Amino acid sequence: MEAIVELVRGKVRTPVPAAHVREAASKFREVVIDVGTGDGRWAYRMARAHPDRFCLGIDANAAGLRDVSFRAGRKPSRGGVSNVWFIRAAAETLPAGLERLADHITIFYPWRRLLDGILKPDPAVIHPIGLLGKHGAQVLICINESALHAGSRPADPGACAAVLARLRPPYAEAGIVLTSCRIASGPGTTWGDRVGQGRPASSVVVTGVVRGEGCAGYTVT
Ligand SMILES: C[S@@+](CC[C@H](N)C(=O)[O-])C[C@H]1O[C@@H](n2cnc3c(N)ncnc32)[C@H](O)[C@@H]1O
């Protein structure tokens, strides 16, 4: 059966074959997938700044994507950008057909199910995310420091080392080799700006690389 994704543009949600997304992405040098993209503003700005990149914003909540996805679909003179698309999907139930598409996977300031899945971590969340990346894809996760756990001291390098040690084995199982964890300024996303009150938010920044062969049952072609 053909894999279908739910494309969001303004208030309209359209089921389209995942193959359409792959075909659109194939025209660009690199693919960036932003999971838990929120209002999609970061993905939109990335697409505008890098016309050679195809940006795919994915979020479980279609309502949040409404404004930016509408703007992206307008004429270029009115803010339209053809190299950013938005999909409504939860990380734990990502539609089939997007496997091994991304050169970069970003997750900025996740909350609720996505945060739990990233931090616990839950294989049901991180395995599908690992499958999005090509072999060698870069993974960048930024979490507000306060989300780590109550009482963790800000900028505590020991806390970062502990997070990395705890997350490494389950992420490796999901095909993601974690390479670093540090306290740094996060990106200027809508939520990052809110957390940082207009300045780059101090965040726990975790980086990794997708190792395609690490995902059981999936063959890279
Ligand atoms: C705090 S917002 C951050 C949004 C954006 N990344 C930013 O930095 O502005 C967290 C986002 O995670 C999304 N989210 C939560 N659980 C999710 C899941 N299981 N799958 C996909 N997105 C999820 C929410 O809908 C929300 O848009």
Tab-separated table of N, CA and C and ligand atoms in Angstrom, residues 34-39 58-61 89-92 108-114 189-192, ligand 1:
chain	number	residue	atom	x	y	z
A	34	ASP	N	12.906	19.035	10.705
A	34	ASP	CA	12.756	19.609	12.048
A	34	ASP	C	11.562	18.930	12.717
A	35	VAL	N	11.844	18.093	13.708
A	35	VAL	CA	10.784	17.317	14.373
A	35	VAL	C	10.286	18.107	15.584
A	36	GLY	N	8.957	18.245	15.713
A	36	GLY	CA	8.387	19.090	16.770
A	36	GLY	C	8.626	20.552	16.413
A	37	THR	N	8.319	20.864	15.157
A	37	THR	CA	8.688	22.178	14.601
A	37	THR	C	7.853	23.332	15.165
A	38	GLY	N	6.763	23.011	15.864
A	38	GLY	CA	5.952	24.063	16.510
A	38	GLY	C	5.218	24.889	15.481
A	39	ASP	N	5.515	26.196	15.432
A	39	ASP	CA	4.852	27.043	14.436
A	39	ASP	C	5.576	27.010	13.089
A	58	ILE	N	7.919	18.928	10.883
A	58	ILE	CA	6.947	17.913	11.309
A	58	ILE	C	6.481	18.243	12.714
A	59	ASP	N	5.172	18.216	12.930
A	59	ASP	CA	4.658	18.429	14.283
A	59	ASP	C	3.348	17.662	14.447
A	60	ALA	N	3.093	17.258	15.700
A	60	ALA	CA	1.857	16.530	15.991
A	60	ALA	C	0.646	17.456	15.938
A	61	ASN	N	0.875	18.753	16.094
A	61	ASN	CA	-0.226	19.713	16.192
A	61	ASN	C	-0.322	20.559	14.928
A	89	ALA	N	2.344	15.044	11.981
A	89	ALA	CA	2.596	13.659	12.406
A	89	ALA	C	3.258	13.699	13.769
A	90	ALA	N	2.966	12.680	14.563
A	90	ALA	CA	3.667	12.535	15.841
A	90	ALA	C	4.935	11.724	15.598
A	91	ALA	N	5.971	12.051	16.363
A	91	ALA	CA	7.257	11.372	16.168
A	91	ALA	C	7.116	9.863	16.304
A	92	GLU	N	6.245	9.437	17.228
A	92	GLU	CA	6.142	8.001	17.495
A	92	GLU	C	5.295	7.274	16.455
A	108	PHE	N	14.075	20.978	18.525
A	108	PHE	CA	14.329	22.134	19.381
A	108	PHE	C	13.229	22.299	20.427
A	109	TYR	N	13.636	22.328	21.659
A	109	TYR	CA	12.738	22.580	22.790
A	109	TYR	C	11.496	21.694	22.764
A	110	PRO	N	11.706	20.385	22.703
A	110	PRO	CA	10.535	19.496	22.708
A	110	PRO	C	9.784	19.598	24.023
A	111	TRP	N	8.524	19.250	24.006
A	111	TRP	CA	7.767	19.143	25.251
A	111	TRP	C	6.879	17.908	25.190
A	112	ARG	N	6.223	17.634	26.332
A	112	ARG	CA	5.279	16.526	26.477
A	112	ARG	C	5.847	15.209	25.926
A	113	ARG	N	5.070	14.554	25.067
A	113	ARG	CA	5.450	13.202	24.612
A	113	ARG	C	6.821	13.208	23.931
A	114	LEU	N	7.090	14.263	23.172
A	114	LEU	CA	8.366	14.309	22.451
A	114	LEU	C	9.530	14.463	23.433
A	189	THR	N	14.500	29.884	17.862
A	189	THR	CA	13.166	29.450	17.438
A	189	THR	C	12.143	30.259	18.241
A	190	THR	N	10.885	30.088	17.900
A	190	THR	CA	9.847	30.806	18.639
A	190	THR	C	9.893	30.440	20.121
A	191	TRP	N	10.017	29.148	20.402
A	191	TRP	CA	10.024	28.730	21.802
A	191	TRP	C	11.339	29.107	22.475
A	192	GLY	N	12.436	28.996	21.727
A	192	GLY	CA	13.736	29.374	22.286
A	192	GLY	C	13.753	30.842	22.680
B	1	LIG	C1	7.793	23.885	23.020
B	1	LIG	S1	7.247	23.530	21.396
B	1	LIG	C2	8.731	23.892	20.448
B	1	LIG	C3	8.419	24.203	19.032
B	1	LIG	C4	9.626	24.621	18.165
B	1	LIG	N1	10.574	23.537	18.003
B	1	LIG	C5	10.299	25.835	18.753
B	1	LIG	O1	11.427	25.695	19.258
B	1	LIG	O2	9.710	26.913	18.676
B	1	LIG	C6	7.217	21.750	21.376
B	1	LIG	C7	6.531	21.149	20.138
B	1	LIG	O3	6.637	19.734	20.209
B	1	LIG	C8	5.460	19.211	19.599
B	1	LIG	N2	5.305	17.828	20.016
B	1	LIG	C9	5.049	17.361	21.249
B	1	LIG	N3	4.958	16.020	21.237
B	1	LIG	C10	5.176	15.636	19.943
B	1	LIG	C11	5.260	14.379	19.292
B	1	LIG	N4	5.064	13.255	19.968
B	1	LIG	N5	5.541	14.359	17.986
B	1	LIG	C12	5.740	15.513	17.292
B	1	LIG	N6	5.671	16.730	17.854
B	1	LIG	C13	5.403	16.795	19.160
B	1	LIG	C14	4.362	20.116	20.097
B	1	LIG	O4	3.195	20.022	19.304
B	1	LIG	C15	5.047	21.474	20.044
B	1	LIG	O5	4.792	22.117	18.825
